Amino acid sequence: DQQVKQNSPSLSVQEGRISILNCDYTNSMFDYFLWYKKYPAEGPTFLISISSIKDKNEDGRFTVFLNKSAKHLSLHIVPSQPGDSAVYFCAASGWNSGGSNYKLTFGKGTLLTVNP
Amino acid sequence: NAGVTQTPKFRVLKTGQSMTLLCAQDMNHEYMYWYRQDPGMGLRLIHYSVGEGTTAKGEVPDGYNVSRLKKQNFLLGLESAAPSQTSVYFCASSHLRDRWHNEQFFGPGTRLTVL
């Protein structure tokens, strides 16, 4: 049973436009969410995160929105650049009974292609 | 500061052979993880460690063993490789600063093919 779902395997946008990547989760215990970016033949790199006490977190061109009632988060990239072309993974964790949240559950990823 | 490194980068095995993948991190992180990535499957956790001398099973542990004898190293072993273990393997590490800052840092990956 997938607890973190990225229902769009791929997304194509024009350079300069907005890219919106979506992620849904089912586990109500999740309260910390991250986005990772992965280029071919490289490891994933951390992009941005958001905690459940916020509904928005912004870092430069990247903004993550969290809708807890819908169990949905999205990553907005504005403006999109060709260098943003990569696979984007959504990940989530929850604070466990041992007092930590070190384990992440990943979605299957969305391949973003930004066309010049 | 190299971050997370993995050895080897590529490997081809025959069914039944054994091998060990090495992960090293120089960030003094407590937590270390082994994932596998398969097409259309995302990243799945194989085993993880919350500190030197400790290991625990993740989502897909069968066919793998791990050891964490030193804080900076996390080894993933395949005792008898099977074609189903053909995958890209990623090691990661993290430091729990607080509840809202626990990002994992990944190595470059090891591409393993089992014939």
PDB file of C-alpha atoms in Angstrom:
ATOM      1  CA  ASP A   1       0.000   0.000   0.000  1.00  0.00           C
ATOM      2  CA  GLN A   2       1.598   3.219  -1.176  1.00  0.00           C
ATOM      3  CA  GLN A   3       1.633   5.791   1.598  1.00  0.00           C
ATOM      4  CA  VAL A   4       3.144   8.515  -0.581  1.00  0.00           C
ATOM      5  CA  LYS A   5       1.798   8.855  -4.090  1.00  0.00           C
ATOM      6  CA  GLN A   6       3.005  10.899  -7.037  1.00  0.00           C
ATOM      7  CA  ASN A   7       0.355  10.192  -9.613  1.00  0.00           C
ATOM      8  CA  SER A   8       2.028  11.967 -12.530  1.00  0.00           C
ATOM      9  CA  PRO A   9       5.012   9.978 -13.824  1.00  0.00           C
ATOM     10  CA  SER A  10       6.032  12.875 -16.033  1.00  0.00           C
ATOM     11  CA  LEU A  11       5.449  16.578 -16.631  1.00  0.00           C
ATOM     12  CA  SER A  12       6.588  18.810 -19.477  1.00  0.00           C
ATOM     13  CA  VAL A  13       6.637  22.619 -19.279  1.00  0.00           C
ATOM     14  CA  GLN A  14       8.076  25.514 -21.234  1.00  0.00           C
ATOM     15  CA  GLU A  15      11.031  27.477 -19.943  1.00  0.00           C
ATOM     16  CA  GLY A  16       9.886  30.480 -17.908  1.00  0.00           C
ATOM     17  CA  ARG A  17       6.511  28.993 -17.020  1.00  0.00           C
ATOM     18  CA  ILE A  18       5.459  27.483 -13.708  1.00  0.00           C
ATOM     19  CA  SER A  19       6.016  23.799 -12.919  1.00  0.00           C
ATOM     20  CA  ILE A  20       3.659  22.226 -10.384  1.00  0.00           C
ATOM     21  CA  LEU A  21       4.472  18.793  -9.035  1.00  0.00           C
ATOM     22  CA  ASN A  22       1.933  17.061  -6.827  1.00  0.00           C
ATOM     23  CA  CYS A  23       2.127  14.540  -4.027  1.00  0.00           C
ATOM     24  CA  ASP A  24      -0.553  12.850  -1.920  1.00  0.00           C
ATOM     25  CA  TYR A  25      -0.124  10.886   1.286  1.00  0.00           C
ATOM     26  CA  THR A  26      -2.369   8.534   3.218  1.00  0.00           C
ATOM     27  CA  ASN A  27      -0.653   8.179   6.606  1.00  0.00           C
ATOM     28  CA  SER A  28      -2.085  10.781   8.977  1.00  0.00           C
ATOM     29  CA  MET A  29       0.992  10.375  11.224  1.00  0.00           C
ATOM     30  CA  PHE A  30       3.223  12.025   8.627  1.00  0.00           C
ATOM     31  CA  ASP A  31       4.130  15.538   9.704  1.00  0.00           C
ATOM     32  CA  TYR A  32       7.350  16.349   7.870  1.00  0.00           C
ATOM     33  CA  PHE A  33       7.658  16.423   4.106  1.00  0.00           C
ATOM     34  CA  LEU A  34      10.591  16.801   1.757  1.00  0.00           C
ATOM     35  CA  TRP A  35      11.261  17.147  -1.943  1.00  0.00           C
ATOM     36  CA  TYR A  36      14.341  15.660  -3.549  1.00  0.00           C
ATOM     37  CA  LYS A  37      15.703  16.249  -7.029  1.00  0.00           C
ATOM     38  CA  LYS A  38      17.572  13.576  -8.956  1.00  0.00           C
ATOM     39  CA  TYR A  39      19.623  13.887 -12.122  1.00  0.00           C
ATOM     40  CA  PRO A  40      20.509  10.751 -14.141  1.00  0.00           C
ATOM     41  CA  ALA A  41      23.463   8.784 -12.766  1.00  0.00           C
ATOM     42  CA  GLU A  42      23.521  10.870  -9.577  1.00  0.00           C
ATOM     43  CA  GLY A  43      22.101  10.470  -6.098  1.00  0.00           C
ATOM     44  CA  PRO A  44      19.018  12.414  -4.986  1.00  0.00           C
ATOM     45  CA  THR A  45      19.710  15.838  -3.524  1.00  0.00           C
ATOM     46  CA  PHE A  46      17.568  17.571  -0.936  1.00  0.00           C
ATOM     47  CA  LEU A  47      15.593  20.494  -2.335  1.00  0.00           C
ATOM     48  CA  ILE A  48      13.106  21.833   0.199  1.00  0.00           C
ATOM     49  CA  SER A  49      11.032  20.663   3.149  1.00  0.00           C
ATOM     50  CA  ILE A  50       7.938  21.648   5.101  1.00  0.00           C
ATOM     51  CA  SER A  51       6.627  20.754   8.522  1.00  0.00           C
ATOM     52  CA  SER A  52       2.971  20.221   9.347  1.00  0.00           C
ATOM     53  CA  ILE A  53       2.930  23.390  11.443  1.00  0.00           C
ATOM     54  CA  LYS A  54       3.252  25.409   8.225  1.00  0.00           C
ATOM     55  CA  ASP A  55       1.260  25.499   5.014  1.00  0.00           C
ATOM     56  CA  LYS A  56       3.924  27.102   2.833  1.00  0.00           C
ATOM     57  CA  ASN A  57       7.698  27.190   2.621  1.00  0.00           C
ATOM     58  CA  GLU A  58       9.627  29.176   0.055  1.00  0.00           C
ATOM     59  CA  ASP A  59      13.247  29.030  -1.072  1.00  0.00           C
ATOM     60  CA  GLY A  60      14.082  31.121  -4.099  1.00  0.00           C
ATOM     61  CA  ARG A  61      12.251  29.760  -7.134  1.00  0.00           C
ATOM     62  CA  PHE A  62      10.929  26.787  -5.165  1.00  0.00           C
ATOM     63  CA  THR A  63       7.806  26.832  -2.997  1.00  0.00           C
ATOM     64  CA  VAL A  64       6.155  23.899  -1.289  1.00  0.00           C
ATOM     65  CA  PHE A  65       2.516  24.055  -0.238  1.00  0.00           C
ATOM     66  CA  LEU A  66       0.926  21.713   2.273  1.00  0.00           C
ATOM     67  CA  ASN A  67      -2.813  21.050   2.580  1.00  0.00           C
ATOM     68  CA  LYS A  68      -3.156  18.822   5.638  1.00  0.00           C
ATOM     69  CA  SER A  69      -6.895  18.329   5.389  1.00  0.00           C
ATOM     70  CA  ALA A  70      -6.497  16.994   1.841  1.00  0.00           C
ATOM     71  CA  LYS A  71      -3.250  15.171   2.675  1.00  0.00           C
ATOM     72  CA  HIS A  72      -1.716  16.854  -0.333  1.00  0.00           C
ATOM     73  CA  LEU A  73       1.438  18.802  -1.028  1.00  0.00           C
ATOM     74  CA  SER A  74       2.775  20.448  -4.126  1.00  0.00           C
ATOM     75  CA  LEU A  75       6.071  21.848  -5.320  1.00  0.00           C
ATOM     76  CA  HIS A  76       5.992  25.003  -7.438  1.00  0.00           C
ATOM     77  CA  ILE A  77       8.969  26.044  -9.522  1.00  0.00           C
ATOM     78  CA  VAL A  78       8.797  29.591 -10.892  1.00  0.00           C
ATOM     79  CA  PRO A  79      10.212  30.348 -13.380  1.00  0.00           C
ATOM     80  CA  SER A  80      11.145  26.922 -14.681  1.00  0.00           C
ATOM     81  CA  GLN A  81      14.586  26.534 -16.258  1.00  0.00           C
ATOM     82  CA  PRO A  82      16.013  23.776 -18.488  1.00  0.00           C
ATOM     83  CA  GLY A  83      18.423  22.876 -15.658  1.00  0.00           C
ATOM     84  CA  ASP A  84      15.405  21.958 -13.542  1.00  0.00           C
ATOM     85  CA  SER A  85      14.801  18.935 -15.770  1.00  0.00           C
ATOM     86  CA  ALA A  86      15.148  15.972 -13.402  1.00  0.00           C
ATOM     87  CA  VAL A  87      13.148  13.412 -11.445  1.00  0.00           C
ATOM     88  CA  TYR A  88      11.506  14.878  -8.354  1.00  0.00           C
ATOM     89  CA  PHE A  89      10.733  12.670  -5.376  1.00  0.00           C
ATOM     90  CA  CYS A  90       8.311  13.525  -2.619  1.00  0.00           C
ATOM     91  CA  ALA A  91       9.112  12.029   0.806  1.00  0.00           C
ATOM     92  CA  ALA A  92       7.407  11.996   4.184  1.00  0.00           C
ATOM     93  CA  SER A  93       8.104  11.020   7.769  1.00  0.00           C
ATOM     94  CA  GLY A  94       6.352  10.964  11.105  1.00  0.00           C
ATOM     95  CA  TRP A  95       7.592  11.318  14.659  1.00  0.00           C
ATOM     96  CA  ASN A  96       7.735   7.791  16.052  1.00  0.00           C
ATOM     97  CA  SER A  97       7.225   6.545  19.593  1.00  0.00           C
ATOM     98  CA  GLY A  98      10.993   6.486  20.088  1.00  0.00           C
ATOM     99  CA  GLY A  99      11.150  10.225  19.649  1.00  0.00           C
ATOM    100  CA  SER A 100      12.583  10.467  16.169  1.00  0.00           C
ATOM    101  CA  ASN A 101      11.587  10.718  12.529  1.00  0.00           C
ATOM    102  CA  TYR A 102      14.658   9.424  10.797  1.00  0.00           C
ATOM    103  CA  LYS A 103      12.841   7.128   8.343  1.00  0.00           C
ATOM    104  CA  LEU A 104      11.490   8.566   5.108  1.00  0.00           C
ATOM    105  CA  THR A 105       8.840   7.105   2.825  1.00  0.00           C
ATOM    106  CA  PHE A 106       9.321   8.082  -0.814  1.00  0.00           C
ATOM    107  CA  GLY A 107       6.944   8.455  -3.699  1.00  0.00           C
ATOM    108  CA  LYS A 108       7.769   6.949  -7.094  1.00  0.00           C
ATOM    109  CA  GLY A 109       8.911  10.242  -8.557  1.00  0.00           C
ATOM    110  CA  THR A 110       7.872  12.618 -11.356  1.00  0.00           C
ATOM    111  CA  LEU A 111      10.101  13.284 -14.341  1.00  0.00           C
ATOM    112  CA  LEU A 112      10.063  17.017 -15.091  1.00  0.00           C
ATOM    113  CA  THR A 113      11.191  18.175 -18.514  1.00  0.00           C
ATOM    114  CA  VAL A 114      11.629  21.911 -19.066  1.00  0.00           C
ATOM    115  CA  ASN A 115      11.769  22.739 -22.759  1.00  0.00           C
ATOM    116  CA  PRO A 116      13.812  25.763 -23.965  1.00  0.00           C
TER     117      PRO A 116
ATOM    118  CA  ASN B   1      34.357  17.203   2.838  1.00  0.00           C
ATOM    119  CA  ALA B   2      33.327  14.369   0.490  1.00  0.00           C
ATOM    120  CA  GLY B   3      29.836  13.838   1.957  1.00  0.00           C
ATOM    121  CA  VAL B   4      28.546  10.324   1.218  1.00  0.00           C
ATOM    122  CA  THR B   5      30.656   8.087  -0.995  1.00  0.00           C
ATOM    123  CA  GLN B   6      29.874   4.631  -2.381  1.00  0.00           C
ATOM    124  CA  THR B   7      32.149   1.885  -3.659  1.00  0.00           C
ATOM    125  CA  PRO B   8      31.990   0.498  -6.318  1.00  0.00           C
ATOM    126  CA  LYS B   9      30.117   2.625  -8.859  1.00  0.00           C
ATOM    127  CA  PHE B  10      29.297  -0.324 -11.137  1.00  0.00           C
ATOM    128  CA  ARG B  11      29.351  -4.081 -10.725  1.00  0.00           C
ATOM    129  CA  VAL B  12      28.233  -7.100 -12.729  1.00  0.00           C
ATOM    130  CA  LEU B  13      27.684 -10.366 -10.860  1.00  0.00           C
ATOM    131  CA  LYS B  14      26.647 -13.844 -11.844  1.00  0.00           C
ATOM    132  CA  THR B  15      23.732 -15.477 -10.056  1.00  0.00           C
ATOM    133  CA  GLY B  16      24.902 -16.955  -6.775  1.00  0.00           C
ATOM    134  CA  GLN B  17      27.964 -14.744  -6.365  1.00  0.00           C
ATOM    135  CA  SER B  18      28.420 -12.567  -3.316  1.00  0.00           C
ATOM    136  CA  MET B  19      29.577  -8.999  -2.904  1.00  0.00           C
ATOM    137  CA  THR B  20      29.703  -6.110  -0.457  1.00  0.00           C
ATOM    138  CA  LEU B  21      28.823  -2.507  -1.186  1.00  0.00           C
ATOM    139  CA  LEU B  22      30.615   0.061   0.923  1.00  0.00           C
ATOM    140  CA  CYS B  23      29.180   3.382   2.042  1.00  0.00           C
ATOM    141  CA  ALA B  24      31.208   6.002   3.866  1.00  0.00           C
ATOM    142  CA  GLN B  25      30.203   9.409   5.238  1.00  0.00           C
ATOM    143  CA  ASP B  26      32.371  12.120   6.742  1.00  0.00           C
ATOM    144  CA  MET B  27      29.614  14.252   8.283  1.00  0.00           C
ATOM    145  CA  ASN B  28      29.518  12.424  11.631  1.00  0.00           C
ATOM    146  CA  HIS B  29      25.883  11.453  11.038  1.00  0.00           C
ATOM    147  CA  GLU B  30      24.195   9.023  13.398  1.00  0.00           C
ATOM    148  CA  TYR B  31      21.760   7.529  10.902  1.00  0.00           C
ATOM    149  CA  MET B  32      22.624   5.642   7.753  1.00  0.00           C
ATOM    150  CA  TYR B  33      20.417   3.938   5.165  1.00  0.00           C
ATOM    151  CA  TRP B  34      20.529   1.652   2.158  1.00  0.00           C
ATOM    152  CA  TYR B  35      17.913   2.068  -0.589  1.00  0.00           C
ATOM    153  CA  ARG B  36      17.324   0.469  -3.934  1.00  0.00           C
ATOM    154  CA  GLN B  37      15.800   2.255  -6.885  1.00  0.00           C
ATOM    155  CA  ASP B  38      14.018   0.337  -9.609  1.00  0.00           C
ATOM    156  CA  PRO B  39      12.163   1.761 -12.623  1.00  0.00           C
ATOM    157  CA  GLY B  40       8.711   2.981 -11.601  1.00  0.00           C
ATOM    158  CA  MET B  41       9.254   1.986  -7.967  1.00  0.00           C
ATOM    159  CA  GLY B  42      10.865   5.018  -6.408  1.00  0.00           C
ATOM    160  CA  LEU B  43      13.289   4.559  -3.524  1.00  0.00           C
ATOM    161  CA  ARG B  44      12.714   1.592  -1.230  1.00  0.00           C
ATOM    162  CA  LEU B  45      14.475   1.197   2.100  1.00  0.00           C
ATOM    163  CA  ILE B  46      16.462  -2.034   2.482  1.00  0.00           C
ATOM    164  CA  HIS B  47      18.129  -1.653   5.895  1.00  0.00           C
ATOM    165  CA  TYR B  48      19.063   1.226   8.133  1.00  0.00           C
ATOM    166  CA  SER B  49      21.152   1.997  11.188  1.00  0.00           C
ATOM    167  CA  VAL B  50      20.530   4.437  14.016  1.00  0.00           C
ATOM    168  CA  GLY B  51      24.063   4.254  15.342  1.00  0.00           C
ATOM    169  CA  GLU B  52      27.329   2.352  15.417  1.00  0.00           C
ATOM    170  CA  GLY B  53      26.731  -1.338  16.043  1.00  0.00           C
ATOM    171  CA  THR B  54      22.993  -1.186  15.325  1.00  0.00           C
ATOM    172  CA  THR B  55      21.031  -2.231  12.244  1.00  0.00           C
ATOM    173  CA  ALA B  56      17.356  -2.696  11.435  1.00  0.00           C
ATOM    174  CA  LYS B  57      15.223  -3.973   8.564  1.00  0.00           C
ATOM    175  CA  GLY B  58      13.507  -1.654   6.167  1.00  0.00           C
ATOM    176  CA  GLU B  59      10.832  -2.262   3.580  1.00  0.00           C
ATOM    177  CA  VAL B  60      12.673  -4.805   1.364  1.00  0.00           C
ATOM    178  CA  PRO B  61      15.383  -6.526   3.464  1.00  0.00           C
ATOM    179  CA  ASP B  62      15.246 -10.069   2.076  1.00  0.00           C
ATOM    180  CA  GLY B  63      18.472 -11.245   0.432  1.00  0.00           C
ATOM    181  CA  TYR B  64      20.587  -8.514   2.021  1.00  0.00           C
ATOM    182  CA  ASN B  65      22.641  -8.148   5.173  1.00  0.00           C
ATOM    183  CA  VAL B  66      24.256  -5.052   6.652  1.00  0.00           C
ATOM    184  CA  SER B  67      26.848  -4.107   9.211  1.00  0.00           C
ATOM    185  CA  ARG B  68      27.842  -0.864  10.906  1.00  0.00           C
ATOM    186  CA  LEU B  69      31.038  -1.540  12.763  1.00  0.00           C
ATOM    187  CA  LYS B  70      32.189   2.066  12.525  1.00  0.00           C
ATOM    188  CA  LYS B  71      30.030   5.181  12.708  1.00  0.00           C
ATOM    189  CA  GLN B  72      31.210   6.436   9.327  1.00  0.00           C
ATOM    190  CA  ASN B  73      30.740   3.180   7.389  1.00  0.00           C
ATOM    191  CA  PHE B  74      27.663   1.146   6.445  1.00  0.00           C
ATOM    192  CA  LEU B  75      28.144  -2.069   4.473  1.00  0.00           C
ATOM    193  CA  LEU B  76      25.495  -3.815   2.387  1.00  0.00           C
ATOM    194  CA  GLY B  77      26.092  -7.479   1.588  1.00  0.00           C
ATOM    195  CA  LEU B  78      24.549  -9.815  -0.938  1.00  0.00           C
ATOM    196  CA  GLU B  79      25.395 -13.393   0.032  1.00  0.00           C
ATOM    197  CA  SER B  80      23.936 -15.098  -3.057  1.00  0.00           C
ATOM    198  CA  ALA B  81      22.998 -12.616  -5.748  1.00  0.00           C
ATOM    199  CA  ALA B  82      19.809 -13.088  -7.771  1.00  0.00           C
ATOM    200  CA  PRO B  83      18.678 -11.350 -10.990  1.00  0.00           C
ATOM    201  CA  SER B  84      15.890  -9.677  -8.956  1.00  0.00           C
ATOM    202  CA  GLN B  85      18.623  -7.758  -7.139  1.00  0.00           C
ATOM    203  CA  THR B  86      19.619  -5.952 -10.328  1.00  0.00           C
ATOM    204  CA  SER B  87      19.086  -2.345  -9.317  1.00  0.00           C
ATOM    205  CA  VAL B  88      20.693   0.959  -8.442  1.00  0.00           C
ATOM    206  CA  TYR B  89      21.655   1.095  -4.774  1.00  0.00           C
ATOM    207  CA  PHE B  90      21.860   4.344  -2.859  1.00  0.00           C
ATOM    208  CA  CYS B  91      23.331   4.951   0.546  1.00  0.00           C
ATOM    209  CA  ALA B  92      22.231   7.929   2.623  1.00  0.00           C
ATOM    210  CA  SER B  93      22.977   9.455   5.994  1.00  0.00           C
ATOM    211  CA  SER B  94      21.282  11.968   8.249  1.00  0.00           C
ATOM    212  CA  HIS B  95      21.629  13.874  11.482  1.00  0.00           C
ATOM    213  CA  LEU B  96      18.545  14.581  13.552  1.00  0.00           C
ATOM    214  CA  ARG B  97      18.968  18.272  14.384  1.00  0.00           C
ATOM    215  CA  ASP B  98      15.356  18.622  15.448  1.00  0.00           C
ATOM    216  CA  ARG B  99      11.915  17.394  14.471  1.00  0.00           C
ATOM    217  CA  TRP B 100      11.714  19.678  11.437  1.00  0.00           C
ATOM    218  CA  HIS B 101      15.255  19.279  10.104  1.00  0.00           C
ATOM    219  CA  ASN B 102      16.145  15.720   9.245  1.00  0.00           C
ATOM    220  CA  GLU B 103      17.032  15.670   5.583  1.00  0.00           C
ATOM    221  CA  GLN B 104      18.987  12.695   4.295  1.00  0.00           C
ATOM    222  CA  PHE B 105      22.115  13.105   2.191  1.00  0.00           C
ATOM    223  CA  PHE B 106      22.642  10.590  -0.582  1.00  0.00           C
ATOM    224  CA  GLY B 107      25.656   9.025  -2.228  1.00  0.00           C
ATOM    225  CA  PRO B 108      26.067   8.805  -6.021  1.00  0.00           C
ATOM    226  CA  GLY B 109      24.776   5.230  -6.254  1.00  0.00           C
ATOM    227  CA  THR B 110      26.029   1.793  -7.279  1.00  0.00           C
ATOM    228  CA  ARG B 111      24.603   0.219 -10.407  1.00  0.00           C
ATOM    229  CA  LEU B 112      24.476  -3.560  -9.920  1.00  0.00           C
ATOM    230  CA  THR B 113      23.597  -6.065 -12.613  1.00  0.00           C
ATOM    231  CA  VAL B 114      23.076  -9.730 -11.760  1.00  0.00           C
ATOM    232  CA  LEU B 115      23.175 -12.086 -14.742  1.00  0.00           C
TER     233      LEU B 115
END
